XYZ file of C-alpha atoms in Angstrom:
563
model
C -83.458 169.967 -14.214
C -82.346 166.485 -13.082
C -85.973 165.404 -12.627
C -86.713 166.447 -16.183
C -83.719 164.421 -17.347
C -84.999 161.450 -15.331
C -88.324 161.593 -17.113
C -86.613 161.943 -20.505
C -84.357 158.961 -19.804
C -87.442 156.989 -18.814
C -89.007 157.486 -22.231
C -86.784 154.707 -23.619
C -86.745 153.014 -20.261
C -85.657 149.496 -19.431
C -84.438 148.112 -22.734
C -82.704 151.125 -24.310
C -80.491 152.491 -21.591
C -78.400 155.656 -22.078
C -75.807 154.609 -19.497
C -75.130 151.356 -21.335
C -74.855 153.258 -24.602
C -72.094 155.378 -23.073
C -70.238 152.166 -22.213
C -70.713 150.763 -25.714
C -69.421 153.999 -27.249
C -66.323 153.831 -25.012
C -65.552 150.183 -25.718
C -63.067 150.834 -28.530
C -60.848 153.648 -27.256
C -61.815 153.902 -23.581
C -64.019 156.991 -23.960
C -66.862 158.036 -26.297
C -65.901 160.548 -28.982
C -67.705 163.883 -29.330
C -69.757 162.803 -32.331
C -71.095 159.765 -30.461
C -71.969 161.887 -27.435
C -73.729 164.433 -29.631
C -75.761 161.690 -31.291
C -76.747 160.203 -27.938
C -77.777 163.647 -26.701
C -79.999 164.027 -29.746
C -81.457 160.526 -29.411
C -82.375 161.059 -25.768
C -83.452 164.703 -26.174
C -80.853 166.126 -23.791
C -77.988 168.573 -24.211
C -74.397 167.857 -25.211
C -73.289 169.234 -21.840
C -75.340 166.558 -20.100
C -73.709 163.658 -21.915
C -70.194 165.062 -21.486
C -70.849 165.890 -17.837
C -72.058 162.367 -17.211
C -69.203 160.434 -18.821
C -66.541 162.654 -17.246
C -67.551 161.355 -13.802
C -66.763 157.672 -14.501
C -63.258 156.223 -14.441
C -63.840 154.015 -17.488
C -65.675 156.589 -19.617
C -63.925 159.909 -19.072
C -61.506 161.274 -21.694
C -58.514 160.538 -19.432
C -59.264 156.831 -19.835
C -58.521 156.896 -23.553
C -55.869 154.371 -24.545
C -55.723 152.569 -21.200
C -54.996 148.858 -21.640
C -54.266 147.584 -18.145
C -55.314 148.721 -14.672
C -53.571 148.413 -11.300
C -55.624 148.153 -8.124
C -54.844 151.036 -5.786
C -57.238 150.092 -2.987
C -56.436 150.367 0.698
C -55.813 146.631 1.211
C -53.248 146.517 -1.579
C -51.666 149.704 -0.189
C -51.272 148.135 3.256
C -49.932 144.927 1.722
C -47.364 147.013 -0.212
C -47.611 144.848 -3.326
C -48.605 147.328 -5.996
C -45.271 149.004 -6.745
C -44.026 145.606 -7.857
C -47.144 145.074 -9.998
C -46.739 148.467 -11.650
C -43.042 147.885 -12.311
C -43.645 144.516 -13.969
C -46.462 145.890 -16.126
C -44.147 148.635 -17.380
C -42.109 145.956 -19.146
C -45.087 145.357 -21.464
C -47.057 148.628 -21.425
C -46.302 152.309 -21.759
C -47.007 154.493 -18.746
C -49.925 156.161 -20.530
C -51.484 152.720 -21.110
C -51.617 151.890 -17.379
C -54.658 153.070 -15.434
C -55.986 152.369 -11.951
C -59.015 150.623 -10.447
C -60.335 150.751 -6.879
C -60.964 148.048 -5.757
C -60.872 144.657 -7.533
C -62.096 142.677 -4.524
C -58.903 140.607 -4.383
C -58.009 141.943 -0.921
C -57.324 138.432 0.382
C -54.262 137.981 -1.854
C -53.370 141.419 -3.314
C -51.002 142.075 -6.256
C -54.221 142.862 -8.124
C -54.561 144.124 -11.691
C -57.078 144.051 -14.541
C -56.414 143.210 -18.176
C -58.669 142.576 -21.144
C -61.869 142.099 -19.141
C -60.344 139.868 -16.457
C -59.000 140.376 -12.944
C -55.760 138.871 -11.683
C -54.097 138.709 -8.274
C -51.671 136.761 -6.135
C -48.987 135.039 -8.170
C -50.545 136.001 -11.528
C -48.235 138.995 -11.894
C -45.390 136.504 -12.332
C -47.133 134.990 -15.363
C -47.620 138.132 -17.420
C -46.289 136.664 -20.638
C -48.844 133.823 -20.609
C -51.672 136.195 -19.596
C -50.914 138.729 -22.329
C -50.772 136.054 -24.983
C -53.946 134.322 -23.788
C -56.204 137.145 -22.565
C -59.157 134.916 -21.692
C -60.623 133.549 -18.482
C -58.176 130.843 -17.375
C -56.414 129.506 -14.312
C -54.636 132.819 -13.778
C -57.946 134.652 -13.303
C -59.050 132.341 -10.497
C -58.439 133.498 -6.942
C -58.626 131.318 -3.851
C -59.896 132.204 -0.410
C -61.515 130.454 2.537
C -65.265 130.551 3.123
C -66.143 129.806 6.745
C -69.431 129.901 8.610
C -70.358 129.452 12.247
C -73.981 129.753 11.138
C -74.376 129.023 7.434
C -77.298 130.792 5.816
C -76.083 132.760 2.840
C -72.950 130.609 2.554
C -74.951 127.351 2.685
C -74.920 125.353 -0.551
C -77.539 126.705 -2.973
C -80.585 124.623 -3.961
C -80.707 122.938 -7.360
C -82.583 124.631 -10.197
C -85.545 122.310 -9.645
C -85.572 123.155 -5.955
C -85.495 126.867 -6.804
C -88.487 126.321 -9.078
C -90.423 124.596 -6.287
C -89.576 127.381 -3.844
C -90.614 130.046 -6.324
C -93.876 128.261 -7.167
C -94.699 127.968 -3.466
C -93.973 131.653 -2.813
C -95.982 132.896 -5.803
C -98.971 130.846 -4.675
C -99.098 132.943 -1.482
C -100.585 136.378 -0.928
C -97.808 139.003 -1.326
C -98.821 140.451 2.039
C -97.781 137.207 3.729
C -94.330 137.424 2.134
C -93.972 141.007 3.299
C -95.043 140.088 6.828
C -92.232 137.519 7.036
C -89.653 140.078 5.903
C -90.899 142.634 8.424
C -90.967 140.041 11.203
C -87.373 139.039 10.443
C -86.183 142.534 11.470
C -83.437 142.274 8.864
C -81.490 145.499 8.379
C -79.718 146.518 5.201
C -76.263 144.969 4.875
C -74.841 147.607 2.535
C -73.732 149.852 5.392
C -76.656 152.048 6.439
C -78.536 149.307 8.297
C -82.036 150.513 7.340
C -84.877 148.018 8.051
C -85.575 146.130 4.832
C -89.224 145.421 5.576
C -89.937 149.088 6.186
C -88.498 149.989 2.789
C -90.553 147.319 0.998
C -93.700 148.359 2.833
C -93.235 152.032 1.923
C -92.770 151.222 -1.766
C -95.791 148.923 -1.704
C -98.042 151.794 -0.621
C -97.116 153.854 -3.689
C -99.349 153.705 -6.727
C -97.605 153.924 -10.109
C -97.780 152.445 -13.590
C -94.296 151.011 -13.079
C -91.968 150.197 -10.196
C -88.391 148.944 -10.047
C -86.242 146.711 -7.868
C -82.583 147.719 -8.052
C -79.798 145.609 -6.568
C -76.901 147.781 -5.469
C -73.944 145.533 -6.354
C -71.503 148.429 -6.562
C -69.416 147.095 -3.677
C -66.805 149.835 -3.785
C -65.360 149.759 -0.279
C -61.689 148.791 -0.500
C -61.292 145.680 1.614
C -64.809 144.372 0.919
C -65.557 141.363 -1.260
C -68.550 139.602 0.325
C -70.977 140.828 -2.355
C -68.527 139.583 -4.955
C -68.639 136.149 -3.309
C -72.457 136.067 -3.555
C -72.478 137.295 -7.160
C -69.901 134.709 -8.190
C -71.001 131.720 -6.117
C -74.597 132.283 -4.994
C -76.298 134.579 -7.559
C -79.561 132.582 -7.506
C -80.200 133.705 -3.917
C -79.924 137.312 -5.029
C -82.280 136.771 -7.981
C -84.852 135.081 -5.760
C -84.684 137.956 -3.262
C -85.247 140.526 -6.005
C -88.225 138.610 -7.356
C -89.805 138.426 -3.922
C -89.335 142.178 -3.530
C -91.022 142.691 -6.880
C -93.865 140.358 -5.938
C -94.469 142.195 -2.651
C -94.546 145.731 -4.053
C -95.888 145.164 -7.580
C -92.668 145.660 -9.535
C -91.962 143.766 -12.762
C -88.442 145.014 -13.475
C -85.219 144.240 -11.651
C -81.815 145.774 -12.363
C -78.568 144.370 -10.973
C -76.007 147.184 -11.016
C -72.587 145.513 -10.733
C -69.357 147.456 -10.435
C -67.179 147.413 -13.542
C -64.254 146.239 -11.430
C -66.019 142.861 -11.022
C -66.142 141.464 -14.587
C -66.460 137.873 -13.397
C -69.492 138.854 -11.305
C -71.170 140.442 -14.330
C -70.710 137.208 -16.282
C -71.918 135.046 -13.395
C -75.050 137.133 -12.806
C -75.958 137.154 -16.501
C -75.572 133.380 -16.667
C -77.810 132.923 -13.619
C -80.464 135.198 -15.126
C -80.386 133.224 -18.369
C -80.825 129.966 -16.445
C -83.873 131.383 -14.671
C -85.352 132.599 -17.953
C -84.787 129.234 -19.673
C -86.438 127.467 -16.739
C -89.502 129.711 -16.945
C -88.582 131.336 -13.634
C -88.180 134.852 -15.017
C -89.896 136.857 -17.731
C -93.614 136.798 -18.525
C -96.220 134.736 -16.654
C -93.675 133.013 -14.428
C -94.594 129.359 -13.769
C -98.133 130.121 -14.964
C -98.869 132.382 -11.999
C -99.456 135.595 -13.964
C -96.489 137.275 -12.244
C -93.992 138.979 -14.573
C -90.439 139.876 -13.658
C -87.675 140.911 -16.044
C -84.000 141.126 -15.082
C -81.335 143.374 -16.506
C -77.649 143.187 -15.517
C -75.874 146.524 -15.890
C -72.092 146.836 -15.726
C -71.051 150.014 -13.905
C -68.187 152.169 -15.131
C -66.089 153.078 -12.124
C -67.519 155.551 -9.588
C -67.360 154.792 -5.867
C -70.155 157.264 -5.165
C -72.586 154.926 -6.958
C -72.602 152.857 -3.787
C -74.926 155.637 -2.583
C -78.370 154.670 -3.857
C -79.453 157.958 -5.420
C -76.135 158.447 -7.249
C -76.572 154.919 -8.570
C -80.050 155.764 -9.863
C -78.750 158.905 -11.551
C -76.069 156.896 -13.328
C -78.639 154.360 -14.557
C -80.525 157.262 -16.113
C -77.409 158.395 -17.973
C -76.925 161.385 -15.700
C -73.859 162.445 -13.766
C -73.697 160.219 -10.648
C -74.454 162.908 -8.119
C -76.322 162.393 -4.879
C -79.943 163.511 -4.812
C -81.435 165.510 -1.976
C -83.909 163.538 0.111
C -86.854 163.534 0.589
C -88.356 162.369 -1.671
C -86.860 158.937 -1.139
C -86.410 156.360 -3.917
C -89.428 154.412 -2.661
C -91.481 157.402 -3.861
C -89.392 158.913 -6.670
C -86.598 156.568 -7.689
C -85.448 155.318 -11.090
C -87.035 157.435 -13.853
C -89.014 159.099 -11.008
C -90.884 155.829 -10.373
C -91.165 154.090 -6.965
C -87.995 152.041 -6.524
C -86.499 149.704 -3.959
C -82.711 149.743 -3.758
C -81.231 146.893 -1.703
C -77.736 145.556 -1.246
C -76.658 142.119 -2.549
C -76.267 140.487 0.864
C -79.603 141.835 2.099
C -81.492 140.363 -0.854
C -79.583 137.078 -0.653
C -80.929 136.507 2.870
C -84.543 136.388 1.638
C -84.576 132.679 0.613
C -83.609 131.596 4.143
C -86.134 133.966 5.719
C -89.015 132.707 3.580
C -88.048 129.040 3.969
C -87.584 129.197 7.731
C -89.804 132.098 8.750
C -89.174 135.687 9.747
C -89.519 134.815 13.431
C -86.691 132.261 13.227
C -84.450 134.861 11.581
C -85.306 137.532 14.169
C -84.374 135.152 16.995
C -80.832 134.917 15.650
C -78.356 137.646 16.483
C -79.292 140.492 18.824
C -82.340 142.640 19.451
C -80.720 145.442 17.499
C -79.224 143.353 14.698
C -80.901 140.090 13.704
C -79.643 137.243 11.511
C -76.109 136.681 10.264
C -73.466 138.897 8.697
C -70.859 138.186 6.038
C -67.413 139.570 6.814
C -64.400 139.854 4.523
C -60.915 139.312 5.967
C -57.880 140.621 4.081
C -54.507 139.024 3.349
C -53.009 139.813 6.765
C -55.292 137.178 8.292
C -54.047 133.610 8.327
C -57.488 132.566 7.049
C -58.241 135.469 4.748
C -61.570 135.244 2.966
C -65.310 135.313 3.661
C -66.799 134.578 7.060
C -70.469 134.247 8.026
C -71.290 134.699 11.701
C -74.380 135.345 13.730
C -74.871 138.971 14.669
C -73.558 139.560 18.184
C -70.436 137.432 17.698
C -67.433 138.992 19.520
C -64.984 140.695 17.178
C -62.087 138.936 18.901
C -63.619 135.575 18.015
C -63.768 136.602 14.353
C -60.141 137.764 14.423
C -58.515 134.823 16.198
C -60.819 131.798 16.310
C -62.108 132.127 12.745
C -59.560 134.380 11.043
C -56.635 132.541 12.645
C -54.936 135.745 13.765
C -52.417 137.665 11.686
C -49.421 136.794 9.561
C -47.534 139.753 11.032
C -48.067 142.476 13.609
C -51.200 144.611 13.078
C -51.904 147.783 15.048
C -55.443 148.592 13.951
C -58.371 147.341 11.899
C -60.268 149.598 9.529
C -63.769 148.137 9.648
C -66.696 149.113 7.419
C -64.876 150.614 4.444
C -63.172 154.015 4.005
C -65.946 155.722 5.964
C -65.813 153.152 8.759
C -63.920 153.384 12.025
C -60.249 152.685 12.670
C -60.303 150.259 15.598
C -57.092 149.972 17.664
C -55.983 146.770 19.396
C -57.207 147.888 22.790
C -60.813 148.040 21.550
C -61.006 144.621 19.887
C -62.279 142.962 23.086
C -65.071 145.525 23.490
C -66.866 145.056 20.171
C -69.534 142.674 18.919
C -70.522 142.218 15.268
C -73.584 144.373 15.807
C -74.630 147.793 14.506
C -75.317 149.081 18.031
C -72.088 147.817 19.580
C -69.947 149.580 17.005
C -71.938 152.823 17.273
C -71.769 152.767 21.069
C -67.972 152.651 20.995
C -67.584 155.340 18.330
C -67.074 153.107 15.278
C -69.187 151.882 12.342
C -69.899 148.283 11.354
C -71.044 149.289 7.868
C -70.431 146.627 5.251
C -68.260 144.758 7.811
C -65.117 144.520 5.708
C -62.052 144.157 7.936
C -58.864 145.698 6.625
C -55.631 145.363 8.589
C -53.298 148.300 9.164
C -49.896 146.748 9.919
C -47.392 148.139 12.401
C -45.088 149.058 9.503
C -47.701 151.351 7.925
C -47.333 154.956 9.186
C -50.765 156.154 10.277
C -50.205 159.543 8.619
C -49.647 157.780 5.286
C -52.834 155.785 5.688
C -54.888 158.892 6.560
C -53.412 160.737 3.584
C -54.428 157.817 1.357
C -57.990 157.863 2.744
C -58.468 161.561 2.083
C -56.957 161.238 -1.385
C -59.515 158.497 -2.072
C -62.375 160.565 -0.619
C -61.396 163.599 -2.681
C -61.037 161.650 -5.916
C -64.352 159.848 -5.449
C -66.465 162.831 -4.351
C -69.390 163.381 -6.724
C -68.770 167.130 -6.421
C -72.373 168.180 -5.883
C -71.904 169.743 -2.434
C -68.950 171.982 -1.736
C -68.199 170.795 1.846
C -67.251 167.399 0.410
C -65.880 168.553 -2.942
C -63.565 171.171 -1.417
C -63.218 169.870 2.131
C -61.814 166.446 1.254
C -59.226 168.080 -1.010
C -58.173 170.602 1.645
C -57.870 167.799 4.214
C -55.686 165.772 1.836
C -53.476 168.831 1.256
C -52.970 169.217 5.015
C -52.098 165.541 5.511
C -49.898 165.387 2.421
C -48.062 168.560 3.407
C -47.384 167.187 6.880
C -46.319 163.755 5.666
C -44.206 164.760 2.666
C -43.136 168.354 3.233
C -42.987 168.551 7.023
C -45.656 171.271 7.272
C -47.344 170.891 10.635
C -51.129 170.861 10.697
C -53.202 173.246 12.758
C -55.324 170.937 14.901
C -57.949 173.638 15.314
C -58.319 174.074 11.543
C -58.310 170.323 10.951
C -61.038 169.758 13.572
C -63.058 172.606 12.090
C -62.735 171.068 8.621
C -63.876 167.661 9.906
C -66.903 169.301 11.563
C -67.783 171.062 8.294
C -67.520 167.795 6.369
C -69.649 165.902 8.870
C -72.381 168.503 9.272
C -72.465 170.108 5.831
C -72.068 167.238 3.366
C -75.087 166.057 1.413
C -74.430 162.339 1.906
C -72.373 159.879 3.929
C -69.341 160.202 1.665
C -68.275 163.587 3.004
C -70.188 163.119 6.228
C -68.546 159.791 7.024
C -64.868 160.365 6.228
C -64.251 162.349 9.463
C -64.878 159.186 11.540
C -61.633 157.318 10.728
C -59.713 160.588 11.022
C -61.045 161.188 14.540
C -60.474 157.567 15.544
C -56.844 157.839 14.450
C -56.337 161.127 16.302
C -57.916 159.656 19.432
C -56.053 156.350 19.546
C -52.808 157.102 17.708
C -52.138 160.566 19.094
C -48.575 159.753 20.129
C -47.682 158.539 16.641
C -49.351 161.524 14.935
C -48.116 164.174 17.413
C -45.156 165.206 15.267
C -47.436 166.205 12.364
C -49.607 168.618 14.403
C -48.641 171.704 16.376
C -50.105 172.926 19.652
C -51.781 176.303 19.417
C -53.888 178.678 21.468
C -57.388 179.294 20.116
C -59.525 181.823 21.983
C -57.449 181.201 25.067
C -57.942 177.438 24.840
C -54.912 175.267 24.210
C -55.696 172.568 21.632
C -53.255 169.823 20.819
C -53.183 166.284 19.563
C -54.598 165.001 22.852
């Protein structure tokens, strides 16, 4: 059925997008009304159940969002910083409780106290200027956040070329055979920076082999991991590098359409990307017959509507088609059947933004940086517990300790663990910091996950049971619901952790381990399959602290306990 819906959505295709029509219909009250949904169903030749099922999966479209006027960030970084109760309390002086919603995450992890109002994000000291903000709900000094940007090896963080320089670079690239461009990308050995680490060149090559009347390049800018804001940095400060990378992907594989799917929690990034696209179009660097070369490439910036699962590429594609953002079974992969069932490349922001450096300096030069397993550089986000919180660019293979102390400046107060790579990443205790390199292989070897490389600090004052409960609550809320191990398992795990933390009900370690195994082995995607990792890390390294919440029991004659 979903494939049929994909084909139907593709009938109106690039310009008339059902997903964007949902957003437009919700713009007044926070959710589309039934008449609007019925009309959209008729216009796109699908059922009413399909439109209702789709909008009910997005935070900013579902009926529960009706009447919301302000949103409080409830991401993990803000939880650990313990700033959000104060934010909520101060907002209550101006808004009713039913007018206050939540967002996860606003990408203001470096200064916290984050909230969203009237299309703008605020953080830091802004909560103390509510009166001015509410009476001038426009982009102003209160919307601006400040963080450090440091680089040991500046590639993505290097100052961007001028528009004229971009034009010269683009002209030079389009004068070359696309196969030569692809060879450089393959030779660079760059791996996807969104978390999975899949070789970029291999993905481009696979899509290039496919024959179709239309292909798509989709930028996954749905950076939903709490604690991560490196993609936001690129979108806000370096969007031209992303656009150039998408165009080169299109040139290599024969795609003329590029979609930048930006999370709704990043309104400033949506504005920045649209402005950059317009500048390229005005300069003749996007659209039809670019720079007289005969190459066509059209951009579209799509604002997402609040669904963490859309960080998974197939759920993202479903949402673009106006479907419920559920994960697709694979194979077939998007390079064969992607958006509207057409061959599609889906790449992360940071991955695409590395392309200008690779093509200017050569794939070989890029491959010689970093390690054999992980070439090039990596952007890392450091939260507010770091003295130098912000964005860091380091060569792959850099020791984690160097990132923490030499670049990050250490911590403002005592920290007992780092949660690296987002909610599905590993919880790394102090005693392992010296063992790890910023490298996919190093993290995997030690039982962790580099992922997106966000670094979130868990302070000594944060009870580990409370943090684990928060993670499972997040995983349960954000599950797409398609497979029952994730849909049911994350909820059952949260109930166990919540019961132990709040009600004193001890957890059966045997049942908890069994549930984690079911999640890992039975889930359709990395959402359910990945959430057991931080749980197991915590049980392994913080057993003494968690002991009181679990009871020892005999299972088939084998004593299992927290150890």
